[in-house]
PDB file of C-alpha atoms in Angstrom:
ATOM      1  CA  UNK A   1       5.400  14.786  10.489  1.00  0.00           C
ATOM      2  CA  UNK A   2       4.460  12.462   7.622  1.00  0.00           C
ATOM      3  CA  UNK A   3       1.171  12.981   5.875  1.00  0.00           C
ATOM      4  CA  UNK A   4      -1.092  10.059   6.763  1.00  0.00           C
ATOM      5  CA  UNK A   5      -3.226   9.610   3.676  1.00  0.00           C
ATOM      6  CA  UNK A   6      -3.442   6.809   1.182  1.00  0.00           C
ATOM      7  CA  UNK A   7      -3.487   8.871  -1.989  1.00  0.00           C
ATOM      8  CA  UNK A   8      -1.335  11.981  -2.147  1.00  0.00           C
ATOM      9  CA  UNK A   9      -2.510  12.786  -5.673  1.00  0.00           C
ATOM     10  CA  UNK A  10      -6.128  13.226  -4.538  1.00  0.00           C
ATOM     11  CA  UNK A  11      -4.999  15.492  -1.726  1.00  0.00           C
ATOM     12  CA  UNK A  12      -2.891  17.553  -4.172  1.00  0.00           C
ATOM     13  CA  UNK A  13      -5.885  17.915  -6.500  1.00  0.00           C
ATOM     14  CA  UNK A  14      -8.164  19.059  -3.671  1.00  0.00           C
ATOM     15  CA  UNK A  15      -5.503  21.503  -2.498  1.00  0.00           C
ATOM     16  CA  UNK A  16      -5.106  22.861  -6.037  1.00  0.00           C
ATOM     17  CA  UNK A  17      -8.828  23.547  -6.274  1.00  0.00           C
ATOM     18  CA  UNK A  18      -8.861  25.314  -2.913  1.00  0.00           C
ATOM     19  CA  UNK A  19      -5.801  27.344  -3.924  1.00  0.00           C
ATOM     20  CA  UNK A  20      -7.433  28.326  -7.201  1.00  0.00           C
ATOM     21  CA  UNK A  21     -10.591  29.466  -5.372  1.00  0.00           C
ATOM     22  CA  UNK A  22      -8.499  31.528  -2.951  1.00  0.00           C
ATOM     23  CA  UNK A  23      -6.565  33.157  -5.817  1.00  0.00           C
ATOM     24  CA  UNK A  24      -9.751  33.958  -7.724  1.00  0.00           C
ATOM     25  CA  UNK A  25     -11.428  35.481  -4.677  1.00  0.00           C
ATOM     26  CA  UNK A  26      -8.369  37.702  -4.173  1.00  0.00           C
ATOM     27  CA  UNK A  27      -8.472  38.811  -7.833  1.00  0.00           C
ATOM     28  CA  UNK A  28     -12.209  39.489  -7.646  1.00  0.00           C
ATOM     29  CA  UNK A  29     -11.594  41.721  -4.667  1.00  0.00           C
ATOM     30  CA  UNK A  30      -9.362  43.822  -6.898  1.00  0.00           C
ATOM     31  CA  UNK A  31      -6.021  42.845  -5.427  1.00  0.00           C
ATOM     32  CA  UNK A  32      -4.023  41.529  -8.367  1.00  0.00           C
ATOM     33  CA  UNK A  33      -0.898  43.281  -7.145  1.00  0.00           C
ATOM     34  CA  UNK A  34      -1.459  42.454  -3.476  1.00  0.00           C
ATOM     35  CA  UNK A  35       0.529  39.792  -1.672  1.00  0.00           C
ATOM     36  CA  UNK A  36      -1.198  36.405  -1.199  1.00  0.00           C
ATOM     37  CA  UNK A  37      -3.385  36.172   1.881  1.00  0.00           C
ATOM     38  CA  UNK A  38      -2.478  33.979   4.874  1.00  0.00           C
ATOM     39  CA  UNK A  39      -4.920  31.252   3.792  1.00  0.00           C
ATOM     40  CA  UNK A  40      -3.471  31.285   0.290  1.00  0.00           C
ATOM     41  CA  UNK A  41       0.099  31.100   1.635  1.00  0.00           C
ATOM     42  CA  UNK A  42      -0.878  28.159   3.852  1.00  0.00           C
ATOM     43  CA  UNK A  43      -2.391  26.364   0.844  1.00  0.00           C
ATOM     44  CA  UNK A  44       0.775  26.992  -1.208  1.00  0.00           C
ATOM     45  CA  UNK A  45       2.949  25.595   1.620  1.00  0.00           C
ATOM     46  CA  UNK A  46       0.694  22.550   2.041  1.00  0.00           C
ATOM     47  CA  UNK A  47       0.834  21.903  -1.728  1.00  0.00           C
ATOM     48  CA  UNK A  48       4.641  22.047  -1.667  1.00  0.00           C
ATOM     49  CA  UNK A  49       4.757  19.562   1.249  1.00  0.00           C
ATOM     50  CA  UNK A  50       2.341  17.203  -0.534  1.00  0.00           C
ATOM     51  CA  UNK A  51       4.420  17.243  -3.703  1.00  0.00           C
ATOM     52  CA  UNK A  52       7.583  16.485  -1.707  1.00  0.00           C
ATOM     53  CA  UNK A  53       5.796  13.570  -0.022  1.00  0.00           C
ATOM     54  CA  UNK A  54       4.644  12.257  -3.419  1.00  0.00           C
ATOM     55  CA  UNK A  55       8.183  12.414  -4.810  1.00  0.00           C
ATOM     56  CA  UNK A  56       9.587  10.686  -1.728  1.00  0.00           C
ATOM     57  CA  UNK A  57       7.029   7.869  -1.995  1.00  0.00           C
ATOM     58  CA  UNK A  58       7.726   7.474  -5.710  1.00  0.00           C
ATOM     59  CA  UNK A  59      11.492   7.196  -5.076  1.00  0.00           C
ATOM     60  CA  UNK A  60      10.894   4.618  -2.355  1.00  0.00           C
ATOM     61  CA  UNK A  61       8.645   2.564  -4.656  1.00  0.00           C
ATOM     62  CA  UNK A  62      11.410   2.391  -7.269  1.00  0.00           C
ATOM     63  CA  UNK A  63      13.892   0.838  -4.830  1.00  0.00           C
ATOM     64  CA  UNK A  64      14.398  -2.945  -5.153  1.00  0.00           C
ATOM     65  CA  UNK A  65      12.318  -4.997  -2.761  1.00  0.00           C
ATOM     66  CA  UNK A  66      13.096  -8.486  -1.416  1.00  0.00           C
ATOM     67  CA  UNK A  67      11.398 -11.266  -3.336  1.00  0.00           C
ATOM     68  CA  UNK A  68       8.993 -13.683  -1.681  1.00  0.00           C
ATOM     69  CA  UNK A  69      11.664 -16.375  -1.741  1.00  0.00           C
ATOM     70  CA  UNK A  70      14.165 -14.135   0.048  1.00  0.00           C
ATOM     71  CA  UNK A  71      11.652 -13.299   2.754  1.00  0.00           C
ATOM     72  CA  UNK A  72      10.700 -16.953   3.202  1.00  0.00           C
ATOM     73  CA  UNK A  73      14.293 -18.116   3.479  1.00  0.00           C
ATOM     74  CA  UNK A  74      15.272 -15.358   5.876  1.00  0.00           C
ATOM     75  CA  UNK A  75      12.354 -15.753   8.240  1.00  0.00           C
ATOM     76  CA  UNK A  76      11.911 -19.518   8.427  1.00  0.00           C
ATOM     77  CA  UNK A  77      15.426 -20.912   8.526  1.00  0.00           C
ATOM     78  CA  UNK A  78      18.013 -20.446  11.271  1.00  0.00           C
ATOM     79  CA  UNK A  79      21.492 -19.198  10.492  1.00  0.00           C
ATOM     80  CA  UNK A  80      24.020 -21.873   9.557  1.00  0.00           C
ATOM     81  CA  UNK A  81      26.407 -22.850  12.340  1.00  0.00           C
ATOM     82  CA  UNK A  82      30.154 -22.778  11.943  1.00  0.00           C
ATOM     83  CA  UNK A  83      31.471 -26.297  11.228  1.00  0.00           C
ATOM     84  CA  UNK A  84      34.708 -25.741  13.169  1.00  0.00           C
ATOM     85  CA  UNK A  85      32.820 -24.968  16.346  1.00  0.00           C
ATOM     86  CA  UNK A  86      30.661 -28.093  16.101  1.00  0.00           C
ATOM     87  CA  UNK A  87      33.654 -30.361  15.429  1.00  0.00           C
ATOM     88  CA  UNK A  88      35.509 -28.908  18.402  1.00  0.00           C
ATOM     89  CA  UNK A  89      32.463 -29.421  20.605  1.00  0.00           C
ATOM     90  CA  UNK A  90      32.201 -33.039  19.503  1.00  0.00           C
ATOM     91  CA  UNK A  91      35.899 -33.624  20.162  1.00  0.00           C
ATOM     92  CA  UNK A  92      35.572 -32.110  23.634  1.00  0.00           C
ATOM     93  CA  UNK A  93      32.730 -34.463  24.580  1.00  0.00           C
ATOM     94  CA  UNK A  94      33.662 -37.730  26.211  1.00  0.00           C
ATOM     95  CA  UNK A  95      32.246 -40.646  24.309  1.00  0.00           C
ATOM     96  CA  UNK A  96      30.585 -43.382  26.302  1.00  0.00           C
ATOM     97  CA  UNK A  97      31.585 -46.955  25.633  1.00  0.00           C
ATOM     98  CA  UNK A  98      28.766 -49.151  24.458  1.00  0.00           C
ATOM     99  CA  UNK A  99      27.697 -52.231  26.389  1.00  0.00           C
ATOM    100  CA  UNK A 100      28.988 -55.502  25.009  1.00  0.00           C
ATOM    101  CA  UNK A 101      26.107 -57.216  23.259  1.00  0.00           C
ATOM    102  CA  UNK A 102      25.760 -60.957  22.888  1.00  0.00           C
ATOM    103  CA  UNK A 103      25.531 -62.334  19.427  1.00  0.00           C
ATOM    104  CA  UNK A 104      22.580 -64.410  18.260  1.00  0.00           C
ATOM    105  CA  UNK A 105      24.584 -67.636  18.495  1.00  0.00           C
ATOM    106  CA  UNK A 106      25.667 -66.854  22.054  1.00  0.00           C
ATOM    107  CA  UNK A 107      22.046 -66.188  23.097  1.00  0.00           C
ATOM    108  CA  UNK A 108      20.863 -69.522  21.617  1.00  0.00           C
ATOM    109  CA  UNK A 109      23.689 -71.399  23.255  1.00  0.00           C
ATOM    110  CA  UNK A 110      22.877 -69.839  26.641  1.00  0.00           C
ATOM    111  CA  UNK A 111      19.206 -70.759  26.257  1.00  0.00           C
ATOM    112  CA  UNK A 112      20.071 -74.338  25.335  1.00  0.00           C
ATOM    113  CA  UNK A 113      22.343 -74.609  28.408  1.00  0.00           C
ATOM    114  CA  UNK A 114      19.528 -73.326  30.636  1.00  0.00           C
ATOM    115  CA  UNK A 115      17.093 -75.899  29.219  1.00  0.00           C
ATOM    116  CA  UNK A 116      19.632 -78.688  29.683  1.00  0.00           C
ATOM    117  CA  UNK A 117      20.298 -77.609  33.270  1.00  0.00           C
ATOM    118  CA  UNK A 118      16.573 -77.530  33.995  1.00  0.00           C
ATOM    119  CA  UNK A 119      16.141 -81.048  32.589  1.00  0.00           C
ATOM    120  CA  UNK A 120      19.000 -82.463  34.751  1.00  0.00           C
ATOM    121  CA  UNK A 121      17.843 -80.745  37.907  1.00  0.00           C
ATOM    122  CA  UNK A 122      16.120 -83.060  40.411  1.00  0.00           C
ATOM    123  CA  UNK A 123      12.349 -82.860  40.456  1.00  0.00           C
ATOM    124  CA  UNK A 124      10.605 -81.468  43.505  1.00  0.00           C
ATOM    125  CA  UNK A 125       8.307 -83.904  45.219  1.00  0.00           C
ATOM    126  CA  UNK A 126       4.586 -83.236  44.974  1.00  0.00           C
ATOM    127  CA  UNK A 127       2.834 -82.532  48.257  1.00  0.00           C
TER     128      UNK A 127
END
């Protein structure tokens, strides 16, 4: 299980002090030739694990990281579509024919004819 601490170096230093105290208490008891106690062995094992964790974190920090531009481009822009697929999709679609539009001259001529027809029409008698 990973060691969940922010600073491994501080933990190593604290462990080193505890290990030193345990070694000195063993020597004071007159056991220079004795094997390390269980507490001392646990501290030695913990120190080894902390140093491995520190080395692993250091190696990971040296690896190249994506730049801010790379992260921005990758997260905010969709992947480019294949041009062949889009052209084939457009070719497969049926295109609608546009309505025939009247030109400006045709519209004016039609309006003039309507005005002329209205002028020639007989007037309705007033009641």
